[in-house]
PDB file of C-alpha atoms in Angstrom:
ATOM      1  CA  ARG M  13       0.000   0.000   0.000  1.00  0.00           C
ATOM      2  CA  ASP M  14       2.769   2.422   0.919  1.00  0.00           C
ATOM      3  CA  ARG M  15       4.425   2.159  -2.473  1.00  0.00           C
ATOM      4  CA  TYR M  16       1.035   2.804  -4.081  1.00  0.00           C
ATOM      5  CA  MET M  17       0.771   6.209  -2.430  1.00  0.00           C
ATOM      6  CA  GLY M  18       2.738   7.775  -5.295  1.00  0.00           C
ATOM      7  CA  SER M  19       1.810   9.154  -8.686  1.00  0.00           C
ATOM      8  CA  ARG M  20      -0.405   6.222  -9.679  1.00  0.00           C
ATOM      9  CA  PHE M  21      -2.635   6.798  -6.675  1.00  0.00           C
ATOM     10  CA  VAL M  22      -2.855  10.545  -7.314  1.00  0.00           C
ATOM     11  CA  SER M  23      -4.740   9.832 -10.539  1.00  0.00           C
ATOM     12  CA  PHE M  24      -7.415   8.099  -8.441  1.00  0.00           C
ATOM     13  CA  HIS M  25      -7.528  10.645  -5.617  1.00  0.00           C
ATOM     14  CA  PRO M  26      -6.694  14.102  -7.005  1.00  0.00           C
ATOM     15  CA  LYS M  27      -6.673  15.692  -3.553  1.00  0.00           C
ATOM     16  CA  MET M  28      -3.516  13.763  -2.711  1.00  0.00           C
ATOM     17  CA  THR M  29      -0.040  14.767  -3.834  1.00  0.00           C
ATOM     18  CA  ASP M  30       3.363  13.147  -3.396  1.00  0.00           C
ATOM     19  CA  ALA M  31       4.409  16.081  -1.240  1.00  0.00           C
ATOM     20  CA  GLN M  32       1.421  15.724   1.092  1.00  0.00           C
ATOM     21  CA  PRO M  33       0.715  11.993   1.403  1.00  0.00           C
ATOM     22  CA  GLN M  34      -0.900  12.290   4.824  1.00  0.00           C
ATOM     23  CA  GLN M  35      -3.234  15.192   4.138  1.00  0.00           C
ATOM     24  CA  GLN M  36      -5.817  13.239   2.174  1.00  0.00           C
ATOM     25  CA  ASN M  37      -9.544  13.367   2.689  1.00  0.00           C
ATOM     26  CA  ASN M  38     -10.380  10.334   4.838  1.00  0.00           C
ATOM     27  CA  LYS M  39     -14.021  10.336   3.740  1.00  0.00           C
ATOM     28  CA  PHE M  40     -14.472   7.549   1.229  1.00  0.00           C
ATOM     29  CA  GLY M  41     -17.653   8.223  -0.724  1.00  0.00           C
ATOM     30  CA  SER M  42     -19.769   6.284  -3.191  1.00  0.00           C
ATOM     31  CA  ASP M  43     -18.076   7.995  -6.163  1.00  0.00           C
ATOM     32  CA  ASP M  44     -14.692   6.823  -4.906  1.00  0.00           C
ATOM     33  CA  LEU M  45     -16.054   3.308  -4.471  1.00  0.00           C
ATOM     34  CA  GLU M  46     -17.379   3.197  -8.029  1.00  0.00           C
ATOM     35  CA  ARG M  47     -14.027   4.369  -9.383  1.00  0.00           C
ATOM     36  CA  VAL M  48     -12.155   1.674  -7.486  1.00  0.00           C
ATOM     37  CA  TRP M  49     -14.739  -0.929  -8.546  1.00  0.00           C
ATOM     38  CA  ASN M  50     -14.185   0.064 -12.169  1.00  0.00           C
ATOM     39  CA  ILE M  51     -10.397  -0.056 -11.778  1.00  0.00           C
ATOM     40  CA  LEU M  52     -10.572  -3.552 -10.279  1.00  0.00           C
ATOM     41  CA  SER M  53     -12.729  -4.724 -13.195  1.00  0.00           C
ATOM     42  CA  LEU M  54      -9.967  -3.584 -15.559  1.00  0.00           C
ATOM     43  CA  LEU M  55      -7.214  -5.358 -13.654  1.00  0.00           C
ATOM     44  CA  PHE M  56      -9.052  -8.605 -12.896  1.00  0.00           C
ATOM     45  CA  LYS M  57     -11.678 -10.717 -14.656  1.00  0.00           C
ATOM     46  CA  PRO M  58     -14.996 -10.118 -12.865  1.00  0.00           C
ATOM     47  CA  HIS M  59     -16.866 -13.014 -11.341  1.00  0.00           C
ATOM     48  CA  PRO M  60     -19.739 -13.627 -13.809  1.00  0.00           C
ATOM     49  CA  TRP M  61     -22.332 -13.871 -11.041  1.00  0.00           C
ATOM     50  CA  HIS M  62     -21.217 -11.165  -8.628  1.00  0.00           C
ATOM     51  CA  GLY M  63     -18.896  -8.891 -10.606  1.00  0.00           C
ATOM     52  CA  ILE M  64     -21.006  -8.195 -13.692  1.00  0.00           C
ATOM     53  CA  GLU M  65     -23.893  -5.736 -13.624  1.00  0.00           C
ATOM     54  CA  ILE M  66     -27.335  -6.843 -14.781  1.00  0.00           C
ATOM     55  CA  GLY M  67     -27.513  -3.761 -17.015  1.00  0.00           C
ATOM     56  CA  PRO M  68     -29.225  -0.336 -16.898  1.00  0.00           C
ATOM     57  CA  ARG M  69     -32.315  -1.529 -18.805  1.00  0.00           C
ATOM     58  CA  ALA M  70     -33.153  -4.419 -16.482  1.00  0.00           C
ATOM     59  CA  PRO M  71     -35.499  -6.143 -16.007  1.00  0.00           C
ATOM     60  CA  GLN M  72     -36.772  -5.589 -19.562  1.00  0.00           C
ATOM     61  CA  ILE M  73     -33.355  -6.182 -21.155  1.00  0.00           C
ATOM     62  CA  VAL M  74     -30.771  -8.084 -19.132  1.00  0.00           C
ATOM     63  CA  VAL M  75     -27.112  -8.918 -19.454  1.00  0.00           C
ATOM     64  CA  THR M  76     -26.837 -12.702 -19.615  1.00  0.00           C
ATOM     65  CA  PHE M  77     -23.925 -15.051 -19.021  1.00  0.00           C
ATOM     66  CA  LEU M  78     -24.247 -18.004 -21.380  1.00  0.00           C
ATOM     67  CA  GLU M  79     -23.082 -21.383 -20.119  1.00  0.00           C
ATOM     68  CA  VAL M  80     -24.491 -23.782 -22.728  1.00  0.00           C
ATOM     69  CA  VAL M  81     -25.363 -23.444 -26.419  1.00  0.00           C
ATOM     70  CA  PRO M  82     -27.555 -25.829 -28.476  1.00  0.00           C
ATOM     71  CA  THR M  83     -24.578 -27.656 -30.026  1.00  0.00           C
ATOM     72  CA  ASP M  84     -23.049 -28.625 -26.669  1.00  0.00           C
ATOM     73  CA  THR M  85     -23.082 -32.326 -25.878  1.00  0.00           C
ATOM     74  CA  LEU M  86     -21.580 -31.546 -22.480  1.00  0.00           C
ATOM     75  CA  LYS M  87     -23.289 -29.740 -19.614  1.00  0.00           C
ATOM     76  CA  TYR M  88     -21.296 -26.728 -18.417  1.00  0.00           C
ATOM     77  CA  GLU M  89     -21.971 -24.767 -15.249  1.00  0.00           C
ATOM     78  CA  MET M  90     -20.368 -21.843 -13.505  1.00  0.00           C
ATOM     79  CA  HIS M  91     -18.244 -22.812 -10.518  1.00  0.00           C
ATOM     80  CA  LYS M  92     -19.752 -20.670  -7.760  1.00  0.00           C
ATOM     81  CA  SER M  93     -16.552 -20.004  -5.848  1.00  0.00           C
ATOM     82  CA  SER M  94     -14.174 -19.157  -8.692  1.00  0.00           C
ATOM     83  CA  GLY M  95     -16.561 -18.042 -11.431  1.00  0.00           C
ATOM     84  CA  TYR M  96     -14.896 -20.333 -13.972  1.00  0.00           C
ATOM     85  CA  LEU M  97     -17.044 -22.326 -16.351  1.00  0.00           C
ATOM     86  CA  THR M  98     -16.659 -25.980 -15.426  1.00  0.00           C
ATOM     87  CA  LEU M  99     -17.636 -29.275 -17.013  1.00  0.00           C
ATOM     88  CA  ASP M 100     -20.586 -30.580 -15.020  1.00  0.00           C
ATOM     89  CA  ARG M 101     -21.377 -33.753 -16.928  1.00  0.00           C
ATOM     90  CA  PRO M 102     -21.804 -35.186 -20.429  1.00  0.00           C
ATOM     91  CA  GLN M 103     -25.351 -34.981 -21.750  1.00  0.00           C
ATOM     92  CA  ARG M 104     -26.556 -38.515 -21.040  1.00  0.00           C
ATOM     93  CA  TYR M 105     -29.104 -38.771 -23.830  1.00  0.00           C
ATOM     94  CA  SER M 106     -29.519 -37.391 -27.336  1.00  0.00           C
ATOM     95  CA  SER M 107     -31.668 -34.466 -26.185  1.00  0.00           C
ATOM     96  CA  LEU M 108     -29.734 -31.204 -26.412  1.00  0.00           C
ATOM     97  CA  CYS M 109     -30.757 -27.830 -25.014  1.00  0.00           C
ATOM     98  CA  PRO M 110     -32.752 -26.135 -27.811  1.00  0.00           C
ATOM     99  CA  ALA M 111     -31.702 -22.608 -26.837  1.00  0.00           C
ATOM    100  CA  ASN M 112     -28.726 -20.712 -25.543  1.00  0.00           C
ATOM    101  CA  TYR M 113     -28.821 -21.185 -21.786  1.00  0.00           C
ATOM    102  CA  GLY M 114     -27.269 -19.383 -18.856  1.00  0.00           C
ATOM    103  CA  PHE M 115     -28.112 -17.061 -15.994  1.00  0.00           C
ATOM    104  CA  ILE M 116     -28.720 -13.415 -15.155  1.00  0.00           C
ATOM    105  CA  PRO M 117     -25.901 -11.867 -13.078  1.00  0.00           C
ATOM    106  CA  GLN M 118     -26.628 -10.472  -9.609  1.00  0.00           C
ATOM    107  CA  THR M 119     -29.890 -12.381  -9.262  1.00  0.00           C
ATOM    108  CA  LEU M 120     -30.818 -15.216  -6.915  1.00  0.00           C
ATOM    109  CA  CYS M 121     -33.614 -17.748  -6.907  1.00  0.00           C
ATOM    110  CA  GLY M 122     -34.376 -17.268  -3.215  1.00  0.00           C
ATOM    111  CA  PRO M 123     -37.324 -16.642  -0.875  1.00  0.00           C
ATOM    112  CA  ALA M 124     -39.022 -13.940  -2.955  1.00  0.00           C
ATOM    113  CA  VAL M 125     -38.945 -16.059  -6.133  1.00  0.00           C
ATOM    114  CA  ALA M 126     -40.086 -19.106  -4.139  1.00  0.00           C
ATOM    115  CA  ALA M 127     -42.967 -17.097  -2.655  1.00  0.00           C
ATOM    116  CA  ARG M 128     -44.241 -16.189  -6.127  1.00  0.00           C
ATOM    117  CA  CYS M 129     -44.035 -19.841  -7.128  1.00  0.00           C
ATOM    118  CA  ALA M 130     -45.844 -20.970  -3.983  1.00  0.00           C
ATOM    119  CA  LYS M 131     -48.601 -18.410  -4.489  1.00  0.00           C
ATOM    120  CA  ALA M 132     -49.111 -19.374  -8.126  1.00  0.00           C
ATOM    121  CA  THR M 133     -49.112 -23.137  -7.532  1.00  0.00           C
ATOM    122  CA  GLY M 134     -50.663 -23.378  -4.068  1.00  0.00           C
ATOM    123  CA  ARG M 135     -47.637 -25.335  -2.838  1.00  0.00           C
ATOM    124  CA  THR M 136     -46.439 -24.329   0.649  1.00  0.00           C
ATOM    125  CA  SER M 137     -43.147 -26.222   0.798  1.00  0.00           C
ATOM    126  CA  ILE M 138     -41.401 -24.410  -2.050  1.00  0.00           C
ATOM    127  CA  LYS M 139     -37.962 -22.880  -1.530  1.00  0.00           C
ATOM    128  CA  GLY M 140     -35.506 -21.246  -3.906  1.00  0.00           C
ATOM    129  CA  ASP M 141     -32.753 -23.370  -5.413  1.00  0.00           C
ATOM    130  CA  GLY M 142     -30.057 -20.923  -4.268  1.00  0.00           C
ATOM    131  CA  ASP M 143     -28.672 -20.299  -7.759  1.00  0.00           C
ATOM    132  CA  ALA M 144     -28.754 -17.332 -10.094  1.00  0.00           C
ATOM    133  CA  LEU M 145     -31.936 -16.988 -12.129  1.00  0.00           C
ATOM    134  CA  ASP M 146     -31.776 -19.158 -15.267  1.00  0.00           C
ATOM    135  CA  ILE M 147     -32.539 -17.796 -18.711  1.00  0.00           C
ATOM    136  CA  CYS M 148     -33.015 -19.238 -22.203  1.00  0.00           C
ATOM    137  CA  VAL M 149     -32.006 -16.905 -25.047  1.00  0.00           C
ATOM    138  CA  LEU M 150     -33.530 -17.582 -28.460  1.00  0.00           C
ATOM    139  CA  SER M 151     -31.588 -16.645 -31.570  1.00  0.00           C
ATOM    140  CA  GLU M 152     -31.544 -17.487 -35.260  1.00  0.00           C
ATOM    141  CA  LYS M 153     -27.748 -17.447 -35.275  1.00  0.00           C
ATOM    142  CA  THR M 154     -25.502 -20.214 -34.012  1.00  0.00           C
ATOM    143  CA  ILE M 155     -23.330 -19.139 -31.098  1.00  0.00           C
ATOM    144  CA  ALA M 156     -20.183 -21.255 -31.144  1.00  0.00           C
ATOM    145  CA  HIS M 157     -19.655 -21.661 -27.403  1.00  0.00           C
ATOM    146  CA  GLY M 158     -20.685 -20.476 -23.971  1.00  0.00           C
ATOM    147  CA  ASP M 159     -18.643 -18.523 -21.418  1.00  0.00           C
ATOM    148  CA  LEU M 160     -19.681 -15.199 -22.901  1.00  0.00           C
ATOM    149  CA  LEU M 161     -22.048 -12.316 -22.275  1.00  0.00           C
ATOM    150  CA  CYS M 162     -24.989 -11.168 -24.353  1.00  0.00           C
ATOM    151  CA  LYS M 163     -27.981  -8.857 -23.998  1.00  0.00           C
ATOM    152  CA  ALA M 164     -31.383 -10.506 -23.942  1.00  0.00           C
ATOM    153  CA  ILE M 165     -34.909  -9.083 -24.255  1.00  0.00           C
ATOM    154  CA  VAL M 166     -37.285 -10.747 -21.800  1.00  0.00           C
ATOM    155  CA  ILE M 167     -40.543 -12.099 -23.258  1.00  0.00           C
ATOM    156  CA  GLY M 168     -41.772 -14.587 -20.636  1.00  0.00           C
ATOM    157  CA  GLY M 169     -40.835 -17.707 -18.735  1.00  0.00           C
ATOM    158  CA  PHE M 170     -42.061 -20.844 -17.074  1.00  0.00           C
ATOM    159  CA  ARG M 171     -42.329 -21.814 -13.459  1.00  0.00           C
ATOM    160  CA  MET M 172     -40.333 -24.951 -12.948  1.00  0.00           C
ATOM    161  CA  ILE M 173     -40.240 -26.962  -9.723  1.00  0.00           C
ATOM    162  CA  ASP M 174     -37.352 -29.362  -9.214  1.00  0.00           C
ATOM    163  CA  GLY M 175     -38.266 -31.526  -6.222  1.00  0.00           C
ATOM    164  CA  ASP M 176     -39.403 -28.837  -3.783  1.00  0.00           C
ATOM    165  CA  GLU M 177     -37.259 -26.028  -5.216  1.00  0.00           C
ATOM    166  CA  ALA M 178     -38.353 -23.145  -7.432  1.00  0.00           C
ATOM    167  CA  ASP M 179     -36.185 -23.168 -10.553  1.00  0.00           C
ATOM    168  CA  ASP M 180     -37.815 -20.628 -12.879  1.00  0.00           C
ATOM    169  CA  LYS M 181     -36.587 -20.332 -16.460  1.00  0.00           C
ATOM    170  CA  ILE M 182     -36.837 -16.902 -18.047  1.00  0.00           C
ATOM    171  CA  ILE M 183     -37.348 -16.896 -21.816  1.00  0.00           C
ATOM    172  CA  ALA M 184     -35.775 -14.103 -23.848  1.00  0.00           C
ATOM    173  CA  VAL M 185     -34.657 -13.257 -27.368  1.00  0.00           C
ATOM    174  CA  LEU M 186     -31.197 -12.110 -28.344  1.00  0.00           C
ATOM    175  CA  GLU M 187     -31.106  -8.342 -28.748  1.00  0.00           C
ATOM    176  CA  GLY M 188     -30.800  -7.455 -32.417  1.00  0.00           C
ATOM    177  CA  ASP M 189     -31.733 -10.912 -33.700  1.00  0.00           C
ATOM    178  CA  HIS M 190     -33.435 -10.425 -37.060  1.00  0.00           C
ATOM    179  CA  VAL M 191     -35.781 -13.399 -36.734  1.00  0.00           C
ATOM    180  CA  TYR M 192     -36.821 -13.203 -33.077  1.00  0.00           C
ATOM    181  CA  LYS M 193     -36.652  -9.431 -32.508  1.00  0.00           C
ATOM    182  CA  ASN M 194     -40.365  -8.888 -33.219  1.00  0.00           C
ATOM    183  CA  PHE M 195     -41.576 -11.313 -30.533  1.00  0.00           C
ATOM    184  CA  LYS M 196     -42.680  -9.293 -27.510  1.00  0.00           C
ATOM    185  CA  ASP M 197     -44.315 -12.047 -25.443  1.00  0.00           C
ATOM    186  CA  VAL M 198     -43.866 -15.786 -25.105  1.00  0.00           C
ATOM    187  CA  SER M 199     -47.460 -16.282 -26.296  1.00  0.00           C
ATOM    188  CA  GLU M 200     -46.380 -15.057 -29.754  1.00  0.00           C
ATOM    189  CA  LEU M 201     -43.764 -17.774 -30.222  1.00  0.00           C
ATOM    190  CA  PRO M 202     -44.479 -20.683 -32.570  1.00  0.00           C
ATOM    191  CA  GLY M 203     -45.784 -23.568 -30.507  1.00  0.00           C
ATOM    192  CA  ASP M 204     -42.931 -25.877 -31.488  1.00  0.00           C
ATOM    193  CA  VAL M 205     -40.305 -23.486 -30.113  1.00  0.00           C
ATOM    194  CA  PHE M 206     -41.766 -23.470 -26.639  1.00  0.00           C
ATOM    195  CA  ASP M 207     -42.665 -27.171 -26.731  1.00  0.00           C
ATOM    196  CA  ARG M 208     -39.016 -28.041 -27.348  1.00  0.00           C
ATOM    197  CA  LEU M 209     -37.903 -25.967 -24.379  1.00  0.00           C
ATOM    198  CA  ARG M 210     -40.550 -27.470 -22.137  1.00  0.00           C
ATOM    199  CA  HIS M 211     -39.753 -31.028 -23.223  1.00  0.00           C
ATOM    200  CA  TYR M 212     -36.037 -30.562 -22.675  1.00  0.00           C
ATOM    201  CA  PHE M 213     -36.332 -29.310 -19.108  1.00  0.00           C
ATOM    202  CA  LEU M 214     -38.887 -31.943 -18.196  1.00  0.00           C
ATOM    203  CA  THR M 215     -36.711 -34.790 -19.453  1.00  0.00           C
ATOM    204  CA  TYR M 216     -33.014 -33.838 -19.297  1.00  0.00           C
ATOM    205  CA  LYS M 217     -32.623 -35.182 -15.760  1.00  0.00           C
ATOM    206  CA  GLN M 218     -34.425 -38.426 -16.405  1.00  0.00           C
ATOM    207  CA  VAL M 219     -32.502 -41.633 -15.670  1.00  0.00           C
ATOM    208  CA  PRO M 220     -33.405 -45.274 -16.393  1.00  0.00           C
ATOM    209  CA  ALA M 221     -36.041 -46.639 -14.037  1.00  0.00           C
ATOM    210  CA  THR M 222     -33.678 -49.444 -13.010  1.00  0.00           C
ATOM    211  CA  SER M 223     -31.309 -46.942 -11.388  1.00  0.00           C
ATOM    212  CA  GLY M 224     -33.630 -46.507  -8.410  1.00  0.00           C
ATOM    213  CA  GLN M 225     -33.373 -42.700  -8.648  1.00  0.00           C
ATOM    214  CA  LYS M 226     -36.548 -40.662  -8.818  1.00  0.00           C
ATOM    215  CA  VAL M 227     -36.325 -37.175 -10.289  1.00  0.00           C
ATOM    216  CA  VAL M 228     -39.469 -35.085 -10.095  1.00  0.00           C
ATOM    217  CA  VAL M 229     -39.438 -32.000 -12.337  1.00  0.00           C
ATOM    218  CA  GLU M 230     -42.644 -30.074 -12.989  1.00  0.00           C
ATOM    219  CA  ILE M 231     -43.616 -27.097 -15.099  1.00  0.00           C
ATOM    220  CA  PRO M 232     -47.014 -26.131 -13.650  1.00  0.00           C
ATOM    221  CA  GLU M 233     -47.239 -22.725 -15.300  1.00  0.00           C
ATOM    222  CA  VAL M 234     -46.115 -20.722 -18.296  1.00  0.00           C
ATOM    223  CA  TYR M 235     -46.153 -16.963 -17.820  1.00  0.00           C
ATOM    224  CA  GLY M 236     -45.851 -13.950 -20.063  1.00  0.00           C
ATOM    225  CA  ARG M 237     -43.588 -10.942 -20.142  1.00  0.00           C
ATOM    226  CA  GLU M 238     -45.109  -9.004 -17.238  1.00  0.00           C
ATOM    227  CA  GLU M 239     -44.820 -11.886 -14.769  1.00  0.00           C
ATOM    228  CA  ALA M 240     -41.297 -12.596 -16.015  1.00  0.00           C
ATOM    229  CA  LEU M 241     -40.319  -9.023 -15.182  1.00  0.00           C
ATOM    230  CA  GLU M 242     -41.739  -9.472 -11.675  1.00  0.00           C
ATOM    231  CA  VAL M 243     -39.796 -12.712 -11.212  1.00  0.00           C
ATOM    232  CA  ILE M 244     -36.585 -10.949 -12.233  1.00  0.00           C
ATOM    233  CA  ARG M 245     -37.302  -8.105  -9.802  1.00  0.00           C
ATOM    234  CA  ALA M 246     -37.894 -10.670  -7.048  1.00  0.00           C
ATOM    235  CA  SER M 247     -34.606 -12.401  -7.888  1.00  0.00           C
ATOM    236  CA  ILE M 248     -32.769  -9.071  -7.693  1.00  0.00           C
ATOM    237  CA  ASP M 249     -34.280  -8.479  -4.244  1.00  0.00           C
ATOM    238  CA  ASP M 250     -33.242 -11.977  -3.179  1.00  0.00           C
ATOM    239  CA  TYR M 251     -29.687 -11.336  -4.356  1.00  0.00           C
ATOM    240  CA  GLU M 252     -29.398  -7.984  -2.612  1.00  0.00           C
ATOM    241  CA  LYS M 253     -30.601  -9.513   0.659  1.00  0.00           C
ATOM    242  CA  GLU M 254     -28.249 -12.500   0.381  1.00  0.00           C
ATOM    243  CA  TYR M 255     -25.185 -10.535  -0.734  1.00  0.00           C
ATOM    244  CA  PRO M 256     -25.563  -7.017   0.695  1.00  0.00           C
ATOM    245  CA  HIS M 257     -22.003  -6.888   1.872  1.00  0.00           C
ATOM    246  CA  LEU M 258     -19.920  -7.023  -1.306  1.00  0.00           C
ATOM    247  CA  LYS M 259     -19.543  -3.339  -2.145  1.00  0.00           C
ATOM    248  CA  ALA M 260     -20.050  -2.275   1.469  1.00  0.00           C
ATOM    249  CA  THR M 261     -17.122  -4.431   2.577  1.00  0.00           C
ATOM    250  CA  LEU M 262     -14.965  -3.074  -0.224  1.00  0.00           C
ATOM    251  CA  LYS M 263     -15.841   0.480   0.788  1.00  0.00           C
ATOM    252  CA  GLN M 264     -15.089  -0.149   4.458  1.00  0.00           C
ATOM    253  CA  THR M 265     -11.821  -1.919   3.709  1.00  0.00           C
ATOM    254  CA  LEU M 266     -10.539   0.745   1.353  1.00  0.00           C
ATOM    255  CA  GLY M 267     -11.709   3.535   3.604  1.00  0.00           C
ATOM    256  CA  ARG M 268      -9.979   1.983   6.603  1.00  0.00           C
ATOM    257  CA  HIS M 269      -6.742   0.871   5.001  1.00  0.00           C
ATOM    258  CA  LEU M 270      -6.057   2.453   1.640  1.00  0.00           C
ATOM    259  CA  LEU M 271      -6.875   5.996   2.722  1.00  0.00           C
ATOM    260  CA  SER M 272      -5.519   5.793   6.263  1.00  0.00           C
ATOM    261  CA  PRO M 273      -2.424   7.943   7.084  1.00  0.00           C
ATOM    262  CA  VAL M 274       0.877   6.207   6.437  1.00  0.00           C
ATOM    263  CA  PRO M 275       2.665   5.616   9.789  1.00  0.00           C
ATOM    264  CA  GLU M 276       5.982   7.420   9.908  1.00  0.00           C
ATOM    265  CA  THR M 277       7.853   4.264  10.922  1.00  0.00           C
ATOM    266  CA  THR M 278       6.367   2.373   7.965  1.00  0.00           C
ATOM    267  CA  ALA M 279       7.217   5.116   5.504  1.00  0.00           C
ATOM    268  CA  THR M 280      10.780   5.240   6.849  1.00  0.00           C
ATOM    269  CA  THR M 281      11.132   1.470   6.541  1.00  0.00           C
ATOM    270  CA  VAL M 282       9.881   1.483   2.951  1.00  0.00           C
ATOM    271  CA  ALA M 283      12.185   4.341   2.011  1.00  0.00           C
ATOM    272  CA  ALA M 284      15.156   2.575   3.569  1.00  0.00           C
ATOM    273  CA  SER M 285      14.405  -0.695   1.809  1.00  0.00           C
ATOM    274  CA  SER M 286      13.863   0.898  -1.602  1.00  0.00           C
ATOM    275  CA  PRO M 287      16.813   0.798  -4.030  1.00  0.00           C
ATOM    276  CA  THR M 288      18.708   4.080  -4.413  1.00  0.00           C
ATOM    277  CA  PRO M 289      18.113   5.648  -7.833  1.00  0.00           C
ATOM    278  CA  THR M 290      21.176   5.791 -10.038  1.00  0.00           C
ATOM    279  CA  THR M 291      21.955   8.006 -13.015  1.00  0.00           C
ATOM    280  CA  GLU M 292      23.411   6.801 -16.272  1.00  0.00           C
ATOM    281  CA  GLY M 293      27.112   6.026 -15.909  1.00  0.00           C
ATOM    282  CA  GLN M 294      26.972   5.260 -12.179  1.00  0.00           C
ATOM    283  CA  SER M 295      27.780   1.761 -10.982  1.00  0.00           C
TER     284      SER M 295
END
């Protein structure tokens, strides 16, 4: 930190100068936090769930992280801790996901989403699955692979229950897609398009009856654009309640450490340990 109190830090905090390193303003405001947040996003790859914004036009148009595309014969998922896309499992049967599939950053399928599912279905034991809100993005074009971001226009969704967990799937169209751009609501889609999506999610976890495993997946309701927007809003509320500390912790940490006065003993130690500048010709 002490070596960072030089010219590079001045560009972030203009009130500081090299000549007056201890006379900075110790108030660390929201503008300062946003600037640091932006700097960190340039230096490090953001976590696709927590470090990427949902977008200024949400919930109508959302930034989406794609994990799987229709040509994938392997199931990929985001590793929650690291944010890397990991190989979850090979697709066991010939059924492949009929749409680009991923999740909406900074959302969570939690209590608020579960409450909407419980109210709509009359089931009282529903809970959220604890993951980001899933989304299917329809497009005429073939996207070669996942692990990328796109912008998607929300047109509806379906309420899926996996065991006793709400696992809603938002349906959207790729922004700018020349074939799907005119669809404003899921009710306008050709029946075969939605039937393929519904069939895939009802069957992709099925295993042979001889295995002894019983997987219960239900889709009790299909909803249009307006309900989909409400589900996204609920998932944003769930996320903010589950992860309220991310930026607040960053602000507190930077305010306490990065902008605190440099102790004289520390500054002296750093200066003493730094190599003495030499001019050309000196040994």
